Short mmCIF file of C-alpha atoms and ligand atoms in Angstrom, two decimals:
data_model
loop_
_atom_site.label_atom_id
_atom_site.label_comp_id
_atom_site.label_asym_id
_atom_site.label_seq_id
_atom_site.Cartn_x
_atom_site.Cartn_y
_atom_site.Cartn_z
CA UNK M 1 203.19 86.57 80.65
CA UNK M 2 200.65 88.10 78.39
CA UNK M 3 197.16 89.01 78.81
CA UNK M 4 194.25 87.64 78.43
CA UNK M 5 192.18 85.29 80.91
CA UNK M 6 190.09 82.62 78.94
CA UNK M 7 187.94 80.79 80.92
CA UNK M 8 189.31 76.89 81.68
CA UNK M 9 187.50 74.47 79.60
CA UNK M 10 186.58 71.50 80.80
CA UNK M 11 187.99 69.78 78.59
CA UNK M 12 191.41 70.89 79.91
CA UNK M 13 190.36 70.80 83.15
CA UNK M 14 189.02 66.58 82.50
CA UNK M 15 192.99 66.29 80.91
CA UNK M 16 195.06 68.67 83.60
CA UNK M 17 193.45 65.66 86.00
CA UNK M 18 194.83 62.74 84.34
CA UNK M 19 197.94 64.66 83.51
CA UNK M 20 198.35 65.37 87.64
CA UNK M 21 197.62 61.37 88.03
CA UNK M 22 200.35 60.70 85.39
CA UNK M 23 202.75 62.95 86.41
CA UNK M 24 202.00 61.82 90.39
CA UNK M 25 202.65 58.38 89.37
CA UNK M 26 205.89 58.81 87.35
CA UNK M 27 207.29 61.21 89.97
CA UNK M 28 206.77 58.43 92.74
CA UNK M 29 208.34 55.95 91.03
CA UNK M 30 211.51 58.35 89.77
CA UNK M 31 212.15 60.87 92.24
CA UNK M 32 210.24 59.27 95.69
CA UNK M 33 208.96 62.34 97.96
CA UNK M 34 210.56 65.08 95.86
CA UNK M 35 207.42 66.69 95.84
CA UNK M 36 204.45 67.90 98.10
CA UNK M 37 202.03 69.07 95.90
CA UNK M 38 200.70 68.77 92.15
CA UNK M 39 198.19 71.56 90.84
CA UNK M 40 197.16 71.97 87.67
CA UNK M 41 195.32 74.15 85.00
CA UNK M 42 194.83 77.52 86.80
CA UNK M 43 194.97 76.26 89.99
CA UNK M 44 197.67 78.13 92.73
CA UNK M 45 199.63 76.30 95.81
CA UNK M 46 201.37 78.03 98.46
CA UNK M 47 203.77 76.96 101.24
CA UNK M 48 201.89 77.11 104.50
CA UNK M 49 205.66 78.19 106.36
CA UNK M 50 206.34 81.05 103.83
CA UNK M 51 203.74 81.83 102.06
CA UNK M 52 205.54 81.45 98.44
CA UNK M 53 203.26 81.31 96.13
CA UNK M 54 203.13 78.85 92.90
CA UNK M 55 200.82 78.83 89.94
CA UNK M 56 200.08 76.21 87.12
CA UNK M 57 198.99 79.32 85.03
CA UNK M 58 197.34 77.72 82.01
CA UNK M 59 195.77 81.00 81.28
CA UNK M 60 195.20 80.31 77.43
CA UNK M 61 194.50 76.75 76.95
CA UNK M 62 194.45 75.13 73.56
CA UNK M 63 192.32 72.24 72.52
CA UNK M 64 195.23 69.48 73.45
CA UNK M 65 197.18 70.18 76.34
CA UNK M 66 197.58 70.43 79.99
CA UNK M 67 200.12 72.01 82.24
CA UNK M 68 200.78 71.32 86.03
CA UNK M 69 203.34 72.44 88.74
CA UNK M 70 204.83 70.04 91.39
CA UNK M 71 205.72 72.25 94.55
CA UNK M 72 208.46 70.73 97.24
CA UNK M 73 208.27 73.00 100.23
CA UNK M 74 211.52 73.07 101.64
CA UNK M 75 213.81 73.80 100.15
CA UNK M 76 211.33 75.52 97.54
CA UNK M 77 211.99 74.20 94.46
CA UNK M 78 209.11 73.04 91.65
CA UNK M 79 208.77 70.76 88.36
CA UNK M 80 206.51 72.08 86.03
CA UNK M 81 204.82 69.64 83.47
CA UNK M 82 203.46 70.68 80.34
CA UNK M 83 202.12 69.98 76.59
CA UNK M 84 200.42 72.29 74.53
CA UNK M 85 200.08 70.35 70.96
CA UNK M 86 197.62 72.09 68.83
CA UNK M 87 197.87 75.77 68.15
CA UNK M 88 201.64 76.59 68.43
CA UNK M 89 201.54 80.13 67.46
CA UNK M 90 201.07 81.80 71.37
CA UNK M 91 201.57 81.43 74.87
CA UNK M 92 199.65 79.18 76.46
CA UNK M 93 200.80 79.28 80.04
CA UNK M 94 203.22 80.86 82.49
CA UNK M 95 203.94 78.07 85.75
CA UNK M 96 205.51 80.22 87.99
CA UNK M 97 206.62 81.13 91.36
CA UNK M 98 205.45 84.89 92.73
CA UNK M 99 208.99 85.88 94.24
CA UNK M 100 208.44 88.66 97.31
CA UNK M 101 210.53 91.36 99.28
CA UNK M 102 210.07 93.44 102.03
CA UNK M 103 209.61 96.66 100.21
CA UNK M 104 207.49 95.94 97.53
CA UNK M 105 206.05 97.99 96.15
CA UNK M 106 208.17 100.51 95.61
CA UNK M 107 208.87 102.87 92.47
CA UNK M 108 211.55 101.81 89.59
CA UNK M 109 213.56 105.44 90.71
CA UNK M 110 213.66 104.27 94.51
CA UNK M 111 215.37 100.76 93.60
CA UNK M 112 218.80 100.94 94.10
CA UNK M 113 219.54 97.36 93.94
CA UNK M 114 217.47 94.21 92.51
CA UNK M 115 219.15 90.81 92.51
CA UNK M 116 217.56 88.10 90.99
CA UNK M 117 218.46 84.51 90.72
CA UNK M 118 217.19 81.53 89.79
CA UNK M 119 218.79 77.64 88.47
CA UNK M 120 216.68 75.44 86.07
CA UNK M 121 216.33 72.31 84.21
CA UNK M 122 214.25 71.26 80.42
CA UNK M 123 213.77 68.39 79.16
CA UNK M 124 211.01 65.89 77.60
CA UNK M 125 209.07 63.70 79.52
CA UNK M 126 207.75 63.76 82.92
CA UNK M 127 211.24 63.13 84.68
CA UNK M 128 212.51 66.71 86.11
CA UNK M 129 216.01 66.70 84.96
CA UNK M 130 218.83 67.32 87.84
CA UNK M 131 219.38 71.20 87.94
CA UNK M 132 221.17 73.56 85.11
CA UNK M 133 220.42 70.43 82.03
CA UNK M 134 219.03 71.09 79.03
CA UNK M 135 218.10 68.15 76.96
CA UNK M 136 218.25 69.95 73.99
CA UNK M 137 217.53 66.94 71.28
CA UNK M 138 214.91 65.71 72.92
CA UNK M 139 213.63 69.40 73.37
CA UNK M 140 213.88 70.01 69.52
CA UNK M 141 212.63 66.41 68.69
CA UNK M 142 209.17 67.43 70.70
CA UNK M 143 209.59 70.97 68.36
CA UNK M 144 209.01 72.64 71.93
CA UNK M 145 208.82 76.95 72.08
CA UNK M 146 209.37 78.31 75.93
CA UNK M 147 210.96 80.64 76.97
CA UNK M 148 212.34 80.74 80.72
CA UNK M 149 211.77 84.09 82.36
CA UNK M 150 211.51 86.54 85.20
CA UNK M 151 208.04 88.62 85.02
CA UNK M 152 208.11 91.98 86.50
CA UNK M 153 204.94 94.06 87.07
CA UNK M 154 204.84 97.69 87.30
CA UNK M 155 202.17 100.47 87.34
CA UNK M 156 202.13 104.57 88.22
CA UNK M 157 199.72 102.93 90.45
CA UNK M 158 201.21 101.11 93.50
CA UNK M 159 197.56 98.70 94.00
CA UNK M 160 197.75 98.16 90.07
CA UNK M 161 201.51 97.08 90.28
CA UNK M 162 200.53 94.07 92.62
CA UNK M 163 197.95 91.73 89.51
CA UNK M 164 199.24 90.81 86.37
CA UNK M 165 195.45 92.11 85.43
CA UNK M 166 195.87 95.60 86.03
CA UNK M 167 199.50 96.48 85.74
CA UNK M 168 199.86 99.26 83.08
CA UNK M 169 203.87 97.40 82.24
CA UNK M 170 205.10 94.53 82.26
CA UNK M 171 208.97 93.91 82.06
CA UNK M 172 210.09 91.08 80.74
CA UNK M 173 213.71 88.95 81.80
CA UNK M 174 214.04 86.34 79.38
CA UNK M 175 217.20 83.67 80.43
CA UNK M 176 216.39 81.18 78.13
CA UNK M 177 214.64 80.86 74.97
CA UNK M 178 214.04 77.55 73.40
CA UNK M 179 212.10 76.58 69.67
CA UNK M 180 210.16 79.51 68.30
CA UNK M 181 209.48 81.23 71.74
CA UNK M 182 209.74 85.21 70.56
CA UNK M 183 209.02 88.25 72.91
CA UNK M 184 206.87 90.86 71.70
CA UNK M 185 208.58 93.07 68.66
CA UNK M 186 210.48 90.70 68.36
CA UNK M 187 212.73 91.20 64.76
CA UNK M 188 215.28 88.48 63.99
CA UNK M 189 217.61 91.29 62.14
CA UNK M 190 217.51 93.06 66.01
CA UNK M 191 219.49 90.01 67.03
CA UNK M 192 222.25 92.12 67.88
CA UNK M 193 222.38 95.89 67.99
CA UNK M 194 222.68 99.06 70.63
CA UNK M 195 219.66 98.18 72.79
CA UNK M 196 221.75 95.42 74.31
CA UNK M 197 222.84 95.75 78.17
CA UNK M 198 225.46 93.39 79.79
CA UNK M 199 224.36 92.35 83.14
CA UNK M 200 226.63 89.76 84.96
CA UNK M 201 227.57 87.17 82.64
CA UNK M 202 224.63 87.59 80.47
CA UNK M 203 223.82 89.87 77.17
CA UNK M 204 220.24 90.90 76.66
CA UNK M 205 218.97 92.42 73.59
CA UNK M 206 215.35 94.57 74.58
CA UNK M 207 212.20 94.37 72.50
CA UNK M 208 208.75 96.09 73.00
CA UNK M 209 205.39 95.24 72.27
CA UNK M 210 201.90 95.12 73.56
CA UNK M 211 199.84 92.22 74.53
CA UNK M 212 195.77 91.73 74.08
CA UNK M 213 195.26 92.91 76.82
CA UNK M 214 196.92 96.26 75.91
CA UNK M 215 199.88 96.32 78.13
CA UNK M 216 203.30 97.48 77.52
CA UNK M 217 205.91 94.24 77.14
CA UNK M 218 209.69 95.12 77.27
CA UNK M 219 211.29 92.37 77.17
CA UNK M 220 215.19 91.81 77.47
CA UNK M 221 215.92 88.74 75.88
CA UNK M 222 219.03 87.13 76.96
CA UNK M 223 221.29 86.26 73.88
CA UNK M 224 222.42 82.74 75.22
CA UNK M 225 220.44 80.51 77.55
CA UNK M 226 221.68 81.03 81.26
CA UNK M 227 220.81 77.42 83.01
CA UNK M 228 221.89 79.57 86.10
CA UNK M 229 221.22 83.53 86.77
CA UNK M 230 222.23 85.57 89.16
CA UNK M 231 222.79 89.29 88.77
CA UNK M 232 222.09 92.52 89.61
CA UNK M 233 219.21 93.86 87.34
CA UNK M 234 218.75 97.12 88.42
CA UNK M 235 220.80 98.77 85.19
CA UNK M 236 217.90 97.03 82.68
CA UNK M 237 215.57 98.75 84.81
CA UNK M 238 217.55 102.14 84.56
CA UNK M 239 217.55 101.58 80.89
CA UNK M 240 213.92 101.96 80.72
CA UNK M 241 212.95 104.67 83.09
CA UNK M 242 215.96 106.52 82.22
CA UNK M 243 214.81 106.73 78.81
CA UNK M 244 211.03 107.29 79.33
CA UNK M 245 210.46 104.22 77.93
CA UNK M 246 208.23 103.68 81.85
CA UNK M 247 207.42 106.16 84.24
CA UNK M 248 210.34 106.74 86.74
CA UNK M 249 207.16 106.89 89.65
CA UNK M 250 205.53 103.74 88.46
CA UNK M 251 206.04 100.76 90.72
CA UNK M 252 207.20 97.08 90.92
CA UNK M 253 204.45 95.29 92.53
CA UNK M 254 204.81 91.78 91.35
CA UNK M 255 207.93 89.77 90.46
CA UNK M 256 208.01 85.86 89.32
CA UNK M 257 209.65 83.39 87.84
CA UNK M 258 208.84 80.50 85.42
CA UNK M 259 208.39 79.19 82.29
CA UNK M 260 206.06 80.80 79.31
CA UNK M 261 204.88 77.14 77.26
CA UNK M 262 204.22 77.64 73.52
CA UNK M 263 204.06 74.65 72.40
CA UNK M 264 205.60 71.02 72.56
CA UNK M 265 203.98 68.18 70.90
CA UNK M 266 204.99 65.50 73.38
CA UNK M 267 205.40 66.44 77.57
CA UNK M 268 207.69 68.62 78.55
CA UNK M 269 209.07 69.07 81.89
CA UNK M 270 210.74 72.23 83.43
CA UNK M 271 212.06 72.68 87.07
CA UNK M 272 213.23 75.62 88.63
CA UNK M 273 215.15 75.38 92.24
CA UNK M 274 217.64 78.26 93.91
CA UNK M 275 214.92 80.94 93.03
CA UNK M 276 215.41 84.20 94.52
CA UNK M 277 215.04 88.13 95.26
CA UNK M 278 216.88 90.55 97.01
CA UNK M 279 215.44 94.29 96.70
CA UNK M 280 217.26 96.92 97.99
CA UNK M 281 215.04 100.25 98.22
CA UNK M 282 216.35 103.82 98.26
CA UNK M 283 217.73 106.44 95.52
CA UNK M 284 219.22 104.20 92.56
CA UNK M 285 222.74 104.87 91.90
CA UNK M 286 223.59 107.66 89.35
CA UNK M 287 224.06 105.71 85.74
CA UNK M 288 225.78 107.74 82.90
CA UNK M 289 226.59 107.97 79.38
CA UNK M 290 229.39 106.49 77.90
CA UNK M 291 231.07 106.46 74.81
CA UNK M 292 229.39 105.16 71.96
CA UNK M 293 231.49 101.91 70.71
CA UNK M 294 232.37 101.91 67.27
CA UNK M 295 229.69 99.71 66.31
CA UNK M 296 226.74 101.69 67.85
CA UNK M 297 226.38 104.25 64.96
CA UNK M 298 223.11 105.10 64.13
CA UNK M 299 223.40 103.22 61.02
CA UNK M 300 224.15 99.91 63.00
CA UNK M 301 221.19 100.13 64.54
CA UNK M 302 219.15 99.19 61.39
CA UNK M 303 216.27 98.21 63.40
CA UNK M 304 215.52 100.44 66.22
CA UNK M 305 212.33 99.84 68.05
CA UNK M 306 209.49 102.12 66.33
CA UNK M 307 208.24 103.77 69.45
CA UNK M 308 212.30 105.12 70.19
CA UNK M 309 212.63 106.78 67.17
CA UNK M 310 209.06 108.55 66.44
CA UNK M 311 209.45 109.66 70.61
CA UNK M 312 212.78 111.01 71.09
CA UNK M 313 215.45 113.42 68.86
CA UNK M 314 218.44 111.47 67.13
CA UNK M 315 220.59 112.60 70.62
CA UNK M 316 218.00 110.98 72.74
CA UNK M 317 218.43 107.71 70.25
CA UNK M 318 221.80 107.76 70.58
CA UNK M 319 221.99 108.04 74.29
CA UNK M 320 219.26 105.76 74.61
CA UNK M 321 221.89 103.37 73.68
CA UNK M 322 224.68 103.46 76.49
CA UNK M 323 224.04 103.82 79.66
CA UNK M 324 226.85 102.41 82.18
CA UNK M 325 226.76 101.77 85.71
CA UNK M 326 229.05 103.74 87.33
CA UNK M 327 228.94 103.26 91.33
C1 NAG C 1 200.89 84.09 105.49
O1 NAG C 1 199.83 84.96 105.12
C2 NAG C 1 198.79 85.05 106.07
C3 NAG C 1 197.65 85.85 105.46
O2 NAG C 1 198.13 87.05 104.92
C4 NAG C 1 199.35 85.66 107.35
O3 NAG C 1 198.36 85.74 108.33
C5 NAG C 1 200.51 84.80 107.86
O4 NAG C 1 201.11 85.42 108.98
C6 NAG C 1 201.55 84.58 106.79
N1 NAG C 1 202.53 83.58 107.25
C7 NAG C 1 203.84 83.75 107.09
C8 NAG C 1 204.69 82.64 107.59
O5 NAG C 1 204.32 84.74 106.56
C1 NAG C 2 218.85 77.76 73.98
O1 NAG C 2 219.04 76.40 73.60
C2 NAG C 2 218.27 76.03 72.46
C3 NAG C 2 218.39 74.54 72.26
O2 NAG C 2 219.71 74.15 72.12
C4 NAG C 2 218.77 76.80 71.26
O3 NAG C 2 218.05 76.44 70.10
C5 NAG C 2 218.55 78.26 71.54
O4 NAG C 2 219.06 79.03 70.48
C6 NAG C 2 219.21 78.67 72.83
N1 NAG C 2 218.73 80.00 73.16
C7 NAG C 2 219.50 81.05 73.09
C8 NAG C 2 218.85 82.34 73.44
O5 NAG C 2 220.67 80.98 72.77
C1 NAG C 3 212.32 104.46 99.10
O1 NAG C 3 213.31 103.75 99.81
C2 NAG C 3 213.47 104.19 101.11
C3 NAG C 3 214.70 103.50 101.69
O2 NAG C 3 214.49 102.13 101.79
C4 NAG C 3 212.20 103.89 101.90
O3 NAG C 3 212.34 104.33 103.24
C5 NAG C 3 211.03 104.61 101.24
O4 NAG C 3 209.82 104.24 101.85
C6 NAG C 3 210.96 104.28 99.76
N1 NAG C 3 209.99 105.15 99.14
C7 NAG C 3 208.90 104.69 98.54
C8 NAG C 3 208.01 105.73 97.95
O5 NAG C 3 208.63 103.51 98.45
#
């Protein structure tokens, strides 16, 4: 999620209704009960038994467009219903669930393990698809940009760590990527080079930028789209404190997990079910340097991020690079 907060316009605010009376009425007739509760707009929901939160997010409106979140409260799973149509250039919302853990915050050099999960669905149309399909035609026919992604918040400052307002960081887990969706820094020759970490089944490739609001975006971007994730993060963490890239002190405060809408020109519909986190605090496990592969020379790495070379010495680069999990 990026930065700023626009004020809601009525005229989105006059649409987001008939888009909640729309999506209402199609849900009853397709999927009967599935859900307890439509917001829209920037409006948030949360399950009276466990307090998870969920949050339409339309935090940058355009001028034709609406976005709203269906919420089913047990098990907690959510439909999110978008279409952004006029200006397809930037996010224009983030529906999300806020994932917690006992321990939050803590600092990035106290985690020693982070397991996230989550399954999901995209399609067009109002219809949620049935978990881990991607209609990818009728996706491209609409000319939708998302992206689906796990937001992490973190700040030197535990308070700050906890709002997406006042977080000094934000890092970015990226399991799907769909149309023109790009993460900040974002260079289509840096589609494959040494800042790539293997976690689970997934490759992610890291990019860095900052948003309007001036915060720091890292942002591993997964090289394949991952329907359904499940894997222990804390090594893309490492990467980044490790490297000074964020303060080993600073702290997670705020984790979530959604869908970033670009743009579509018809509705799009994303659901998420099987969400999860599992924090375990304490000293993180030791993480070393290993050999550099063959195709990690300096050379292959023909588009480092800016801010890597003009901070650290060549040896720094080139450690920068390989960091394994050991224990
Ligand atoms: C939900 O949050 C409220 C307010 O912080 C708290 O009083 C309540 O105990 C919480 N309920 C659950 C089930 O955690
Ligand atoms: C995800 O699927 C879309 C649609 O088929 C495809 O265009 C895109 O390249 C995939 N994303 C990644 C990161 O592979
Ligand atoms: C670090 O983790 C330990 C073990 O869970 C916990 O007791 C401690 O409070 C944590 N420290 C901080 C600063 O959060």
């Amino acid at each position: 999620m990026a930065a700023l907060t626009l004020q809601p316009r009525l005229r989105l605010s006059v649409l987001a209704r008939i888009a909640t009376l729309l999506a209402v009425g199609l849900w009853g007739q397709t999927t009967a009960g599935a859900y307890d509760t439509t917001v829209c707009g920037q409006t948030a929901y949360t399950i009276p038994s466990n307090n998870m939160t969920f949050n339409a997010n339309a935090w940058n409106p355009d001028d034709e467009g609406f976005q709203c979140i269906s919420v089913q409260d047990s098990p907690p799973a959510f439909a999110a219903t978008w279409s952004w149509s006029s200006n397809s250039e930037t996010v224009h919302s983030y529906p999300h669930v806020k994932l917690t853990a006992p321990g939050l915050p803590t600092p990035l050099s106290n985690i020693s393990a982070l397991v996230l999960s989550a399954q999901w669905s995209m399609g067009p149309g109002s219809t949620p698809r049935p978990a881990l399909v991607v209609d990818h035609d009728g996706l491209a026919n609409h000319g939708t940009s998302a992206n689906v992604a796990f937001d992490i918040f973190v700040d030197p400052n535990a308070a700050n760590a906890r709002s997406e307002k006042t977080a000094a960081t934000e890092i970015m887990i990226w399991v799907g990527r769909f149309g023109h969706a790009e993460p900040l820094g974002f260079d289509a020759n840096m589609k494959k080079t040494c800042f790539t970490q293997t976690v689970g089944d997934a490759e992610f490739v890291l990019y860095q930028g900052h948003n309007d609001r001036g915060t720091n975006v890292l942002s591993w971007v997964a090289t394949s789209n991952h329907t359904t994730f499940a894997a222990e993060v804390s090594p893309l963490l490492q990467y980044l404190w490790r490297n000074g890239l964020v303060s080993a002190g600073s702290h997670v405060g705020l984790v979530s997990f959604g869908s970033e809408a670009y743009h579509s020109d018809g509705i799009v519909t994303f659901s998420a079910s099987e969400f999860d986190m599992h924090l375990v605090t304490g000293a993180a496990p030791n993480l070393a340097v290993g050999d550099l592969p063959a195709e990690c020379s300096r050379a292959a790495s023909t588009n480092p991020p800016q801010w890597l070379l003009s901070s650290a010495s060549i040896t720094a680069v080139v450690s920068a690079t390989l960091l394994y999990l050991i224990s």
